[in-house]
PDB file of C-alpha atoms in Angstrom:
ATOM      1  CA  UNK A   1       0.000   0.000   0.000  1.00 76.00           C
ATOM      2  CA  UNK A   2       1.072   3.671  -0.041  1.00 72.00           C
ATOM      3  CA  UNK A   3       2.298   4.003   3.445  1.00 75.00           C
ATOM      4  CA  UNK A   4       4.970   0.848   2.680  1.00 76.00           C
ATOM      5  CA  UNK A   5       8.340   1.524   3.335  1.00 74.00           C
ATOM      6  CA  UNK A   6       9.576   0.491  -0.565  1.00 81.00           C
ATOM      7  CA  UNK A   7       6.717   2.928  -1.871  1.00 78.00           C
ATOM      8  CA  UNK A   8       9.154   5.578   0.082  1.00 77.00           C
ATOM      9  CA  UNK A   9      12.023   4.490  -1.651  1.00 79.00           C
ATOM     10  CA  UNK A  10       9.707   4.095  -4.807  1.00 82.00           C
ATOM     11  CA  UNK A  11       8.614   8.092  -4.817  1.00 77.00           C
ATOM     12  CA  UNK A  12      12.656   9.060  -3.902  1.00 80.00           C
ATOM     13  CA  UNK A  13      13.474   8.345  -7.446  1.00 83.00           C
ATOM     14  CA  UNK A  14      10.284   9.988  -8.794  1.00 86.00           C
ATOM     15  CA  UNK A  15      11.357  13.006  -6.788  1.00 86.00           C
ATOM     16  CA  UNK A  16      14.385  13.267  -8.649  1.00 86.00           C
ATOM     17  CA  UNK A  17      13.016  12.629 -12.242  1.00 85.00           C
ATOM     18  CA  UNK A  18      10.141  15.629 -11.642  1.00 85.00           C
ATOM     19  CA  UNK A  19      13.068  17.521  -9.785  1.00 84.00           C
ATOM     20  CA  UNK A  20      15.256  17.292 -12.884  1.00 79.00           C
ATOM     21  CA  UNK A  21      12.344  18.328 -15.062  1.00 76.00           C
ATOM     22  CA  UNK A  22      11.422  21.324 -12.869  1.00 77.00           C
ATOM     23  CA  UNK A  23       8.307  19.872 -11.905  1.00 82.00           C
ATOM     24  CA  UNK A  24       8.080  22.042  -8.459  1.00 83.00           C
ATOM     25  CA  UNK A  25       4.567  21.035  -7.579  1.00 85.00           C
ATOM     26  CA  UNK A  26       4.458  17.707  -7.999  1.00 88.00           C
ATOM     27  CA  UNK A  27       7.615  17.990  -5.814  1.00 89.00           C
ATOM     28  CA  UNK A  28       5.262  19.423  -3.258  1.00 90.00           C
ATOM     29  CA  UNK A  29       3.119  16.399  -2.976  1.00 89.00           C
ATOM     30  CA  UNK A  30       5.453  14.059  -3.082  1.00 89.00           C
ATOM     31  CA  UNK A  31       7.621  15.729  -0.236  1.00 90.00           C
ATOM     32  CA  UNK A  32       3.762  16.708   1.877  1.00 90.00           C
ATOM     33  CA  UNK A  33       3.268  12.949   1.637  1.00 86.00           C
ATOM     34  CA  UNK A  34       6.747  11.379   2.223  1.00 86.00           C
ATOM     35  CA  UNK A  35       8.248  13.370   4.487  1.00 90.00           C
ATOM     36  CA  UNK A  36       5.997  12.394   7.318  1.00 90.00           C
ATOM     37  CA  UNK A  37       6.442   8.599   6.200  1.00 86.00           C
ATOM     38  CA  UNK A  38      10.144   8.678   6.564  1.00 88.00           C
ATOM     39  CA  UNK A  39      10.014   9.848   9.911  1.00 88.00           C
ATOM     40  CA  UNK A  40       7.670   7.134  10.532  1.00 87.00           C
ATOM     41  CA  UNK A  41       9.785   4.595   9.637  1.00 87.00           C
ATOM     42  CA  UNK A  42      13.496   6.365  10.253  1.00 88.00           C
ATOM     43  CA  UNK A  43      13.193   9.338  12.299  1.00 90.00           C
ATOM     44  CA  UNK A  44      15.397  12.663  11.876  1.00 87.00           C
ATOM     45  CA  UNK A  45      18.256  11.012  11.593  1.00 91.00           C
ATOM     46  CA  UNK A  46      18.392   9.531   8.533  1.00 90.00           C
ATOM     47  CA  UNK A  47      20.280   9.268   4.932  1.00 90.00           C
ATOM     48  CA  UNK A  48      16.258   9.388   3.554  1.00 88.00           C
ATOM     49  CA  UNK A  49      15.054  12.459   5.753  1.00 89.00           C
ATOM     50  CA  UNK A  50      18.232  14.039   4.640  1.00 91.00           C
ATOM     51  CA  UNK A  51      17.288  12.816   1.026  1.00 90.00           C
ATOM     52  CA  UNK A  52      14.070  14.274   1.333  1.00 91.00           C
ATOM     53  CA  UNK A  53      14.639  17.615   3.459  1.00 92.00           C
ATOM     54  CA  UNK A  54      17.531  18.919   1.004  1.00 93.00           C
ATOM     55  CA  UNK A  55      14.801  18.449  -1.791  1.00 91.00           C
ATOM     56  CA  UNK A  56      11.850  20.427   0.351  1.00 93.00           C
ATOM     57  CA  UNK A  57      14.730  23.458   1.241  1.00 94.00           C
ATOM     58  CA  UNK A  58      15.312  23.599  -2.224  1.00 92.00           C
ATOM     59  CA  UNK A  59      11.613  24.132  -3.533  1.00 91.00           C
ATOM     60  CA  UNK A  60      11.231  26.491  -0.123  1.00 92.00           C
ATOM     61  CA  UNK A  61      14.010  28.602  -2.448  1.00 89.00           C
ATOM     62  CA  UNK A  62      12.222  28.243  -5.674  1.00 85.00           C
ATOM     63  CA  UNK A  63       9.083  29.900  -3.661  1.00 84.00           C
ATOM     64  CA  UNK A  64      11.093  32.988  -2.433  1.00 84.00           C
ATOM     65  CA  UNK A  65      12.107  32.066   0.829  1.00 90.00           C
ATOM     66  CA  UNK A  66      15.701  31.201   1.251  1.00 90.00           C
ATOM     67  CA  UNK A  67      15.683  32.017   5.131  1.00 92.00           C
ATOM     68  CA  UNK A  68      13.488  29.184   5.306  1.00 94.00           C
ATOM     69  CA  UNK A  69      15.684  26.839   3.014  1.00 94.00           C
ATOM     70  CA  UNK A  70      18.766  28.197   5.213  1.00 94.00           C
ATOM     71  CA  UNK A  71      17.109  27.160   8.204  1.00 95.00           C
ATOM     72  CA  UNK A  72      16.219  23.616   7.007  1.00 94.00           C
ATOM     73  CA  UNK A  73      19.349  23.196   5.236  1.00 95.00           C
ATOM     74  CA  UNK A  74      21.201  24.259   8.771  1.00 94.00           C
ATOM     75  CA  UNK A  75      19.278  21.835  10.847  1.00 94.00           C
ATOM     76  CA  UNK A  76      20.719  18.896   8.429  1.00 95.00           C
ATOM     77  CA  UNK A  77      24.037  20.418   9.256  1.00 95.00           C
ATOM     78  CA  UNK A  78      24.673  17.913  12.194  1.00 95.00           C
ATOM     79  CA  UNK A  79      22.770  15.250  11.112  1.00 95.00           C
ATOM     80  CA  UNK A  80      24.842  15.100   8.110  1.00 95.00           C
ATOM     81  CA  UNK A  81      28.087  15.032  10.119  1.00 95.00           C
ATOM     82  CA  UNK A  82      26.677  12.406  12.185  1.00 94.00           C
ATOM     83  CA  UNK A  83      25.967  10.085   9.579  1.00 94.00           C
ATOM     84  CA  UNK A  84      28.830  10.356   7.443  1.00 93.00           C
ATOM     85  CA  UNK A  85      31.200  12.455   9.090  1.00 93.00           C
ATOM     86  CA  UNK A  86      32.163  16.250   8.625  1.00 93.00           C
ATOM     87  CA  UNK A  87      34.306  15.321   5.281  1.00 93.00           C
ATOM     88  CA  UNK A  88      32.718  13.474   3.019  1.00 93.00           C
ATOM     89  CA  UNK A  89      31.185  14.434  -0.537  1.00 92.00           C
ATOM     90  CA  UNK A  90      27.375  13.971   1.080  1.00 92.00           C
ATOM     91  CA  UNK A  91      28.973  16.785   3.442  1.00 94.00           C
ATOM     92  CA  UNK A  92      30.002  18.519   0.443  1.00 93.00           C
ATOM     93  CA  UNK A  93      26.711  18.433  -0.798  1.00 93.00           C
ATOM     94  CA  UNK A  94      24.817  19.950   1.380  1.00 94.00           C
ATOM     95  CA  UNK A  95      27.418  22.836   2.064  1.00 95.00           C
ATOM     96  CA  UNK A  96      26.853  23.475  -1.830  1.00 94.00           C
ATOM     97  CA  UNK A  97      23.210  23.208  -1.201  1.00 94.00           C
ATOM     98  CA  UNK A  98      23.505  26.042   1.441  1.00 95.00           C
ATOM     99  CA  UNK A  99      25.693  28.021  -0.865  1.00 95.00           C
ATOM    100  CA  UNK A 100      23.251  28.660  -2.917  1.00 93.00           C
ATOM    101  CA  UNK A 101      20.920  29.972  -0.912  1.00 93.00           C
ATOM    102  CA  UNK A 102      23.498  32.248   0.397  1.00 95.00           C
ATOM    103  CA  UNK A 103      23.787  33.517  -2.867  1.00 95.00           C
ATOM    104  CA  UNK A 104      19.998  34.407  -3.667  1.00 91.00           C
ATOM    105  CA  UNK A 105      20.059  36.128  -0.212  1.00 91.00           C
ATOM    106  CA  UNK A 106      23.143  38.344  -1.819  1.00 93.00           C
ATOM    107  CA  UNK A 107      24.935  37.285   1.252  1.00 95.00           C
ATOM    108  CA  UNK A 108      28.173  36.749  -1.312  1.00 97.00           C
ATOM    109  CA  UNK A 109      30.904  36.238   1.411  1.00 96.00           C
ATOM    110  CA  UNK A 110      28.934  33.423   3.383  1.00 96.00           C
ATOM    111  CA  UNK A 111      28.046  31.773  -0.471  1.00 96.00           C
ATOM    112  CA  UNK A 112      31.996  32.054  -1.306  1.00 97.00           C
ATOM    113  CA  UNK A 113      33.022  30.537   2.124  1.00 97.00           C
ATOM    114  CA  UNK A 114      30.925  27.326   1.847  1.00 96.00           C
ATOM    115  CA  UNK A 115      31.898  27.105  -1.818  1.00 96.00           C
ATOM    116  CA  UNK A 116      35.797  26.738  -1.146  1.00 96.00           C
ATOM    117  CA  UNK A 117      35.118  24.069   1.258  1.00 95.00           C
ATOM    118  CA  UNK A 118      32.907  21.978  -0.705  1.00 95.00           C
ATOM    119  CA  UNK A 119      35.473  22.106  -3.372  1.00 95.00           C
ATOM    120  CA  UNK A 120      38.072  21.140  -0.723  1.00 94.00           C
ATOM    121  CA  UNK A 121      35.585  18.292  -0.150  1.00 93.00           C
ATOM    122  CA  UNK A 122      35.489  17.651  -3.207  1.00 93.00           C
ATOM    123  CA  UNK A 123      38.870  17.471  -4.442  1.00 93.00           C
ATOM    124  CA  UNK A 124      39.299  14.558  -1.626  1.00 93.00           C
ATOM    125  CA  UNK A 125      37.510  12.539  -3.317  1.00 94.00           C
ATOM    126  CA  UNK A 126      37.131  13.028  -6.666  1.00 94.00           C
ATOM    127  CA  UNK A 127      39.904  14.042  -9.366  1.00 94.00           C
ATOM    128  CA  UNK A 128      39.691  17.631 -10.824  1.00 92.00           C
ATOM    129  CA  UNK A 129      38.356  16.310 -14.425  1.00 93.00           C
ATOM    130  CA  UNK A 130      34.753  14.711 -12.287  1.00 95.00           C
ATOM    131  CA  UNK A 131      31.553  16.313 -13.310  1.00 93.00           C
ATOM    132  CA  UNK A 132      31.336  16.932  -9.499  1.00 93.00           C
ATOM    133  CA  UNK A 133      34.317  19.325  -9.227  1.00 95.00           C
ATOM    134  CA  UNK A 134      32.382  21.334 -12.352  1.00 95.00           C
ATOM    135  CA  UNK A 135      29.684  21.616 -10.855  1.00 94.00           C
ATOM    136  CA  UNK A 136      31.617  23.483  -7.989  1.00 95.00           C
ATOM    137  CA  UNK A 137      33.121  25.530 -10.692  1.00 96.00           C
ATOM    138  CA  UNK A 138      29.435  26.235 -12.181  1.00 95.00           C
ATOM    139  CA  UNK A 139      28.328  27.247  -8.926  1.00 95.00           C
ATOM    140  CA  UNK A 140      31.468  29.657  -8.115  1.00 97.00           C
ATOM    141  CA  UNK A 141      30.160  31.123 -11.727  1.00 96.00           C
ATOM    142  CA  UNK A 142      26.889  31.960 -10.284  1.00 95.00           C
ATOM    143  CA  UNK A 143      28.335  33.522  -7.704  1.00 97.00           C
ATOM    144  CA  UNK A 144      30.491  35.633  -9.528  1.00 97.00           C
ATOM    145  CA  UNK A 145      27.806  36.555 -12.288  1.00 95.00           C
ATOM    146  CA  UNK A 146      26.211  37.419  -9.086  1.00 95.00           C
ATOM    147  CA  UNK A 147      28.918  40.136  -7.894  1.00 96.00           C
ATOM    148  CA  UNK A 148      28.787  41.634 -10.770  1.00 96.00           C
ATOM    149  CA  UNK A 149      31.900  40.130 -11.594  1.00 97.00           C
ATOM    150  CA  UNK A 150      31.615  39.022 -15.357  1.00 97.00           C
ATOM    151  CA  UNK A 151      35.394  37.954 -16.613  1.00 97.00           C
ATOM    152  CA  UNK A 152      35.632  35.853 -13.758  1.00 97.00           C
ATOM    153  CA  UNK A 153      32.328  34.530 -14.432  1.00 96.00           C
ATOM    154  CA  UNK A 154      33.210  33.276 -17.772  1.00 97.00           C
ATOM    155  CA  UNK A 155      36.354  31.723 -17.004  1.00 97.00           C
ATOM    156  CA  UNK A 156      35.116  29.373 -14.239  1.00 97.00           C
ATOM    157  CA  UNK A 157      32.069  28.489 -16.430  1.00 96.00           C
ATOM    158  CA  UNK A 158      34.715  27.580 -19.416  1.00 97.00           C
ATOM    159  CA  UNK A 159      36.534  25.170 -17.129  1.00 97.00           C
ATOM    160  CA  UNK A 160      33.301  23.635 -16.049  1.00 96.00           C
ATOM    161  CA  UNK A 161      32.169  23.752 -19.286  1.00 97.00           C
ATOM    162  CA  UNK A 162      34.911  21.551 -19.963  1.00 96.00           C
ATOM    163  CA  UNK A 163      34.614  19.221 -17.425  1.00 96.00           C
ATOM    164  CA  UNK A 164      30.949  18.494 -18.049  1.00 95.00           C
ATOM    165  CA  UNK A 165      32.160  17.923 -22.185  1.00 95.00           C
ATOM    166  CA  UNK A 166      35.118  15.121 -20.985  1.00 94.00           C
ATOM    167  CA  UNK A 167      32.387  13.549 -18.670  1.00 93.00           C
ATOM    168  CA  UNK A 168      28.945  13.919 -20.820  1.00 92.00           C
ATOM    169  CA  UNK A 169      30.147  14.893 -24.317  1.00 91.00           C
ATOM    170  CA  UNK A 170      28.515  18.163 -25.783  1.00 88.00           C
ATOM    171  CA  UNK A 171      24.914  17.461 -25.659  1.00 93.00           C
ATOM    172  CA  UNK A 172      24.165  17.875 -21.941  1.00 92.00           C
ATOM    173  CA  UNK A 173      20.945  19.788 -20.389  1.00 91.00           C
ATOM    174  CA  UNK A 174      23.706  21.128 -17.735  1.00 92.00           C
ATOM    175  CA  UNK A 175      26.376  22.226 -20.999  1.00 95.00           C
ATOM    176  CA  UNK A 176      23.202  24.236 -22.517  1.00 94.00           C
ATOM    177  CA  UNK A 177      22.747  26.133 -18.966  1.00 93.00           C
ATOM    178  CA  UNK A 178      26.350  27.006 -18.814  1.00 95.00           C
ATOM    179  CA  UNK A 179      26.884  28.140 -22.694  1.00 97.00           C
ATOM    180  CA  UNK A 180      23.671  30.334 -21.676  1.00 94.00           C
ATOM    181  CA  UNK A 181      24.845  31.724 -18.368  1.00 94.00           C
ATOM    182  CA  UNK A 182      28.317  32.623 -20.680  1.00 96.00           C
ATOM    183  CA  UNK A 183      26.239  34.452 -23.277  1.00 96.00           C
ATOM    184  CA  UNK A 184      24.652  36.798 -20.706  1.00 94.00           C
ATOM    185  CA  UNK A 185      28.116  37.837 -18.945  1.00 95.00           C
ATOM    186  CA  UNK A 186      29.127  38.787 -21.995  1.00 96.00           C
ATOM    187  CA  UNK A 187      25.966  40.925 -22.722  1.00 94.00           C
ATOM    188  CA  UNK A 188      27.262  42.394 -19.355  1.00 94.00           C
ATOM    189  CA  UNK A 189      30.314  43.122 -20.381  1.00 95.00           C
ATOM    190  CA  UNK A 190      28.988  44.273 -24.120  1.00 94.00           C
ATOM    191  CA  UNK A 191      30.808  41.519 -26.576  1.00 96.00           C
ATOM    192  CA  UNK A 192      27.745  40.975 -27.857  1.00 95.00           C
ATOM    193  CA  UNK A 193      28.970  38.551 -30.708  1.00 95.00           C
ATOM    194  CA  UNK A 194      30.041  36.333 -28.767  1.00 97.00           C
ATOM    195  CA  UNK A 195      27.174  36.617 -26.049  1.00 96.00           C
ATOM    196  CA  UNK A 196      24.407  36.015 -29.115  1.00 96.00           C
ATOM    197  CA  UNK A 197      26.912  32.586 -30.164  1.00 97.00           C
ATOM    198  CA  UNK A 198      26.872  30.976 -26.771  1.00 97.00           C
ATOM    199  CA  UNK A 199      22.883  31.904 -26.200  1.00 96.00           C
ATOM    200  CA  UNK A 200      21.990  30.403 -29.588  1.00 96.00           C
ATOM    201  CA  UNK A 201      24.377  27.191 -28.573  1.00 96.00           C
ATOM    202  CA  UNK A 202      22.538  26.715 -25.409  1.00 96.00           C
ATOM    203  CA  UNK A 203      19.030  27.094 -26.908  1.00 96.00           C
ATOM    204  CA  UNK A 204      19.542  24.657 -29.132  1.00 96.00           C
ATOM    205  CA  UNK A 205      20.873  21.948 -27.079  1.00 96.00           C
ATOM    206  CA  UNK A 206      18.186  22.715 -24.983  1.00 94.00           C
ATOM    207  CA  UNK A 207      16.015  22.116 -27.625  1.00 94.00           C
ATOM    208  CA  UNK A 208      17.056  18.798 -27.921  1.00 94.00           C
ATOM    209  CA  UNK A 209      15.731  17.433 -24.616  1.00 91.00           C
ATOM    210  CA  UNK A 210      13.279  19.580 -23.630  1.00 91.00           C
ATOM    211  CA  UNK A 211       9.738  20.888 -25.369  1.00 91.00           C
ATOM    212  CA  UNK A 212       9.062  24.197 -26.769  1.00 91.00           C
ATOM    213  CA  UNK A 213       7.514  25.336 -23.156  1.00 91.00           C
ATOM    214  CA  UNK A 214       9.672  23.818 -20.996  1.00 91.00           C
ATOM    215  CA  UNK A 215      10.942  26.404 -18.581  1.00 89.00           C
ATOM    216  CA  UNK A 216      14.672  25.605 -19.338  1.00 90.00           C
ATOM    217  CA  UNK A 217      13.828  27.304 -22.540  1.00 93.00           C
ATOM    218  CA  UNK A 218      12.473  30.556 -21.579  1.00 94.00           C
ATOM    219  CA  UNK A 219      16.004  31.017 -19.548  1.00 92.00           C
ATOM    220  CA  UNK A 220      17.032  31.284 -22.943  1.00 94.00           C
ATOM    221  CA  UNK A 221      14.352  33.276 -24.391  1.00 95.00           C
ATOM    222  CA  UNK A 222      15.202  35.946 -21.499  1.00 94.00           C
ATOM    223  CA  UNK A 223      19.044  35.964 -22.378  1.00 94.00           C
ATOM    224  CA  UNK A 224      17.884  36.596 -25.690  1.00 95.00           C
ATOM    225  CA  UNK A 225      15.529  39.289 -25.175  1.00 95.00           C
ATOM    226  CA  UNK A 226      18.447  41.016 -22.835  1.00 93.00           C
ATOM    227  CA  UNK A 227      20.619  40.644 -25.747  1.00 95.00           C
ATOM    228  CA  UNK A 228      18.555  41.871 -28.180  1.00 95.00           C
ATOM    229  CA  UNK A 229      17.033  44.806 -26.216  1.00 94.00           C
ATOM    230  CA  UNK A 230      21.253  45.900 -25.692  1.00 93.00           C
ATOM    231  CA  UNK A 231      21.527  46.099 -29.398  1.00 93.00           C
ATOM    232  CA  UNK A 232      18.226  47.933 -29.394  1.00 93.00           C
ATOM    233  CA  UNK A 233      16.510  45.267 -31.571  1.00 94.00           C
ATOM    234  CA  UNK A 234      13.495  45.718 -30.029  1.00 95.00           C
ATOM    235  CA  UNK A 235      11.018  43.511 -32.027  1.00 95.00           C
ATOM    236  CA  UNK A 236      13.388  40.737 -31.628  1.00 94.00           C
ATOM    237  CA  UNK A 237      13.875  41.078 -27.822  1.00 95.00           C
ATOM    238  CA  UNK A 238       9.873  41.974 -27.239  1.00 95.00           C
ATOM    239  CA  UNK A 239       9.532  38.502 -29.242  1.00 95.00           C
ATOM    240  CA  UNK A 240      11.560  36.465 -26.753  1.00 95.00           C
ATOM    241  CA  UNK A 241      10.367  38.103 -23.851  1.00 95.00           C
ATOM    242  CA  UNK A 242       6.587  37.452 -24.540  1.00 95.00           C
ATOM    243  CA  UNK A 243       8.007  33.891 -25.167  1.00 94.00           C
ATOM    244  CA  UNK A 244       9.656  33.566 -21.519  1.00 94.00           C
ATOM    245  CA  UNK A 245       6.927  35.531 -20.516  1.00 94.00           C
ATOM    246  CA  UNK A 246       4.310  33.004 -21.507  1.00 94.00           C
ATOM    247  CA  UNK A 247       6.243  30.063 -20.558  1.00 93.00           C
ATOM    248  CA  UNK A 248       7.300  31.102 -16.926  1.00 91.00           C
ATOM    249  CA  UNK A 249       3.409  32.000 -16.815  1.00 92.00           C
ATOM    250  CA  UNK A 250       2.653  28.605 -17.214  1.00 89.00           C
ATOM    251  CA  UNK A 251       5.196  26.533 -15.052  1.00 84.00           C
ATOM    252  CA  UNK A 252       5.064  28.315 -11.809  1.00 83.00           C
ATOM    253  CA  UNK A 253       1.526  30.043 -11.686  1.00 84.00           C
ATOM    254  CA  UNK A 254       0.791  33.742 -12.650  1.00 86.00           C
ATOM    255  CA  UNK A 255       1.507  34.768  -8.976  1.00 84.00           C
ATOM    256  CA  UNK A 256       4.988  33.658  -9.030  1.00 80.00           C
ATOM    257  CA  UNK A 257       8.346  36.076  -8.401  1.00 79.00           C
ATOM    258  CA  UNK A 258      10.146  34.395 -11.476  1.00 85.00           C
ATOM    259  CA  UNK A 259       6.655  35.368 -13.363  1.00 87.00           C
ATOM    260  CA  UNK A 260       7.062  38.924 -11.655  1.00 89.00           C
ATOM    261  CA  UNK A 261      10.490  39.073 -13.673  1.00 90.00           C
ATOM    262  CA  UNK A 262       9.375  38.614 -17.416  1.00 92.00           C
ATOM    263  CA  UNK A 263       6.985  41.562 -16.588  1.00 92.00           C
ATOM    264  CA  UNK A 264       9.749  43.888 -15.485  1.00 90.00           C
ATOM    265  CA  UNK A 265      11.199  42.595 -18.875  1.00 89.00           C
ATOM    266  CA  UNK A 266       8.087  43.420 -21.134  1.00 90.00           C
ATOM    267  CA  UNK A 267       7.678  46.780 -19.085  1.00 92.00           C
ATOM    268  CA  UNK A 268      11.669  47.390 -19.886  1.00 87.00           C
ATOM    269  CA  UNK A 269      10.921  46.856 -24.001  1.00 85.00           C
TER     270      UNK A 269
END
């Protein structure tokens, strides 16, 4: 029946294929439902409530609330070094997973502190050519786009850019997101050649794995209309932004803060 331990285990794996598709609400019920089973059957202290409860800080991010996700995320903190010790790459993890919630507060310094020692972590176990260690690199990128800091931006993404290629080949949902996030430093930093090249490469990777209103897609739409509206094409960047605009519309609800963005776009054009 549904309250069976395996049925746990079952929905674990279902949580990461609708995670991966950025599914966020069927997320929701999964973790509502779940949650409360594994502490049935485990309590706190678990590897499946930790599972679980990096998953639910995560979509408590996605809704705008990263003091709750660095709450959660901080109670796991011990747990997590009870289980499996205070270095080990499940450590690592979750110090990444708190990273980035540092960095959607703007709270750089704490973000670039938990960063270097998840890449520490890391490096312990894995060598510096594992998709792992680029993701690190992908996340120091954000970081940096963050700052305001565009060059340095770019050059971490390249390296990770070329760790994901070794590992995964060129076709890669996480390749598309990083030849994106290159394209709009360089709209930053006003090589716009270059930024419309490594847009366009993205998108159409992208294209290859996920549907013409996926959300993934309108991330490119909106680097695209940013582009665009720099080279004061404006019919071209309105046209993407209605695009992201519509799409983002649809995935999270019309009430959402990532919906709240494409607006500020349109009302920009």
């Amino acid at each position: 029946n549904e309250d069976h331990w395996l049925m746990l285990h079952i929905n674990c794996s279902f949580l990461y294929l609708h995670y991966v598709q950025y599914e966020y609400n069927t997320c929701k019920e999964i973790l509502s439902k779940y949650i409360p089973l594994a502490q049935k059957y485990y309590g706190e202290e678990h590897t499946s409530m930790v599972y679980l409860c990096k998953y639910q800080a995560f979509i408590i991010e996605v809704d705008g609330d990263c003091n709750g996700s660095l709450a959660l995320l901080n109670k796991l903190i011990p747990i997590v070094h009870k289980i499996y010790g205070e270095v080990h790459p499940e450590t690592g993890s979750l110090l990444l997973s708190i990273s980035h919630a540092f960095i959607k507060e703007g709270k750089f310094e704490m973000a670039r502190e938990y960063l270097e020692k998840s890449l520490e972590m890391r490096k312990k176990f894995y060598p510096e050519n594992h998709h792992s260690v680029g993701l690190i690199y992908k996340r120091f990128g954000f970081l940096y786009n963050s700052e305001g800091k565009y060059l340095e931006d770019i050059k971490v993404m390249k390296t990770a850019v070329k760790i994901y290629k070794n590992c995964f080949g060129e076709l890669h949902p996480v390749i598309a997101s990083m030849y994106s996030d290159i394209g709009s430093s360089y709209v930053h930093i006003d090589d716009l050649q270059q930024a419309e090249r490594y847009i366009k490469k993205g998108l159409n990777i992208r294209k290859t794995f996920y549907p013409p209103d996926h959300v993934e897609l309108s991330l490119s739409h909106i680097s695209l209309g940013n582009l665009y509206s720099k080279t004061e094409d404006y019919d071209l960047a309105l046209e993407h932004y209605i695009l992201a605009h519509k799409i983002t519309k649809k995935w999270y609800g019309k009430d959402h803060i990532e919906v709240a963005d494409t607006y500020g776009n349109l009302g920009c054009i």
